[in-house]
Amino acid sequence: MISDLVFLQGNSPEDVIDPETIYDKGLWFSAKNIDTIPLSLLGEFLNVSDYDSLMSEFQPAIEPDGESVLLTFPLSLQKKLATVSDSEIESVAPKWAEIEEFWGAAPVESLVDYLKQVREFLAKSDEPVYLFWGA
């Protein structure tokens, strides 16, 4: 599975994830297959909300089409990740690296870099971001 973040930038969700033109519309960020579970755990570690509440906010934005789905992204998590400080990143990355979903294969330094890239991407727009899941 692929999971990426996307700002629609005035496009319809259907147009943004159209298999024929995917990645041609909207503003995309390669989320490196970090999806709902790791993101919800991260949000809990950052004191955004509890895991279950964050998981419940990832909902299909449109009717899923085949093996692809565009999910809403928890706004509170988006806001936190867009403004997270370097010290918060340095503090949360070691704990986040230990989650089961990373299978012990996520170096802390890589996660620190990843979170800084996510912050930079999310700071580019005030519009809601979406999580794309596709095969």
XYZ file of C-alpha atoms in Angstrom:
135
model
C 0.000 0.000 0.000
C 0.990 3.592 -0.643
C 0.050 6.376 1.725
C 0.679 10.021 0.879
C -0.571 13.404 2.037
C -2.308 15.768 -0.368
C -3.773 19.271 -0.418
C -6.594 19.395 -2.994
C -5.816 22.993 -4.061
C -9.310 23.597 -5.417
C -9.564 20.227 -7.170
C -12.276 17.718 -6.385
C -11.229 14.653 -4.404
C -12.237 12.472 -7.350
C -9.974 14.408 -9.726
C -7.015 14.336 -7.359
C -7.033 10.548 -6.989
C -8.064 9.705 -10.567
C -5.764 6.759 -11.444
C -5.076 8.241 -14.892
C -3.827 11.581 -13.534
C -2.882 10.845 -9.934
C -0.122 13.129 -8.627
C -0.843 15.636 -11.438
C -3.393 17.597 -9.405
C -3.125 18.892 -5.874
C 0.017 19.286 -3.808
C 1.479 15.938 -2.717
C 3.868 14.753 -0.016
C 5.319 11.253 0.036
C 4.280 9.982 3.460
C 6.544 6.937 3.133
C 3.661 4.575 3.926
C 3.136 6.101 7.369
C -0.601 5.778 7.698
C -3.440 6.041 10.213
C -2.065 3.909 13.046
C 1.420 5.473 13.295
C -0.054 8.947 12.789
C -2.648 8.424 15.517
C 0.013 7.132 17.900
C 2.172 10.146 17.062
C -0.757 12.442 17.814
C -1.267 10.771 21.164
C 2.457 11.075 21.980
C 2.247 14.796 21.120
C -0.808 15.188 23.395
C -3.094 16.150 20.508
C -5.787 13.655 21.491
C -6.091 9.993 22.384
C -5.366 7.289 19.823
C -8.975 6.130 19.363
C -10.284 9.664 18.835
C -7.648 10.389 16.218
C -8.254 7.064 14.448
C -11.973 7.830 14.281
C -11.261 11.073 12.409
C -9.658 9.275 9.466
C -12.796 8.802 7.369
C -13.302 8.339 3.623
C -13.649 11.779 2.037
C -15.412 10.177 -0.923
C -16.697 6.709 -1.684
C -13.623 4.451 -1.988
C -12.813 3.442 -5.555
C -11.313 0.001 -5.807
C -8.167 -0.274 -3.717
C -7.684 3.496 -3.311
C -9.235 5.762 -0.719
C -8.851 9.397 0.220
C -9.192 9.870 3.973
C -9.890 12.989 5.960
C -7.006 13.907 8.253
C -7.611 14.962 11.870
C -7.483 18.767 11.818
C -6.041 18.944 15.331
C -3.188 16.655 14.278
C -2.614 18.639 11.087
C -2.356 21.878 13.063
C 0.031 20.352 15.580
C 2.295 18.828 12.941
C 2.374 22.123 11.016
C 3.650 23.954 14.090
C 5.545 21.294 16.040
C 8.828 22.634 17.405
C 12.226 21.097 16.830
C 12.459 20.269 20.533
C 9.087 18.480 20.440
C 10.239 16.521 17.396
C 13.501 15.551 19.103
C 11.548 14.523 22.204
C 8.832 12.428 20.512
C 10.896 10.681 17.795
C 12.569 8.089 20.070
C 9.213 6.978 21.502
C 7.597 6.977 18.061
C 10.466 4.880 16.666
C 9.574 2.105 19.107
C 6.006 1.511 17.887
C 5.193 -1.961 16.610
C 4.207 -0.677 13.162
C 7.813 0.382 12.449
C 9.128 -3.133 13.214
C 12.234 -1.667 14.850
C 13.410 -0.460 11.443
C 12.806 3.288 11.810
C 15.957 5.113 12.940
C 15.236 8.049 15.233
C 17.270 10.397 13.018
C 15.154 9.447 9.997
C 11.940 10.111 11.903
C 13.242 13.490 13.076
C 13.993 14.407 9.462
C 10.621 13.035 8.324
C 8.691 15.072 10.908
C 10.522 18.246 9.897
C 9.596 17.570 6.254
C 5.957 16.956 7.235
C 5.965 20.229 9.197
C 7.352 22.103 6.176
C 4.747 20.543 3.861
C 1.788 21.195 6.158
C 2.859 24.801 6.694
C 2.380 25.459 2.950
C -1.406 25.687 3.181
C -4.239 26.356 5.600
C -6.600 24.057 3.707
C -7.344 20.591 5.094
C -4.871 17.898 4.136
C -5.968 14.390 3.175
C -4.322 11.001 3.489
C -4.308 8.958 0.287
C -4.193 5.186 0.584
C -3.684 3.237 -2.583
C -2.319 0.017 -3.985
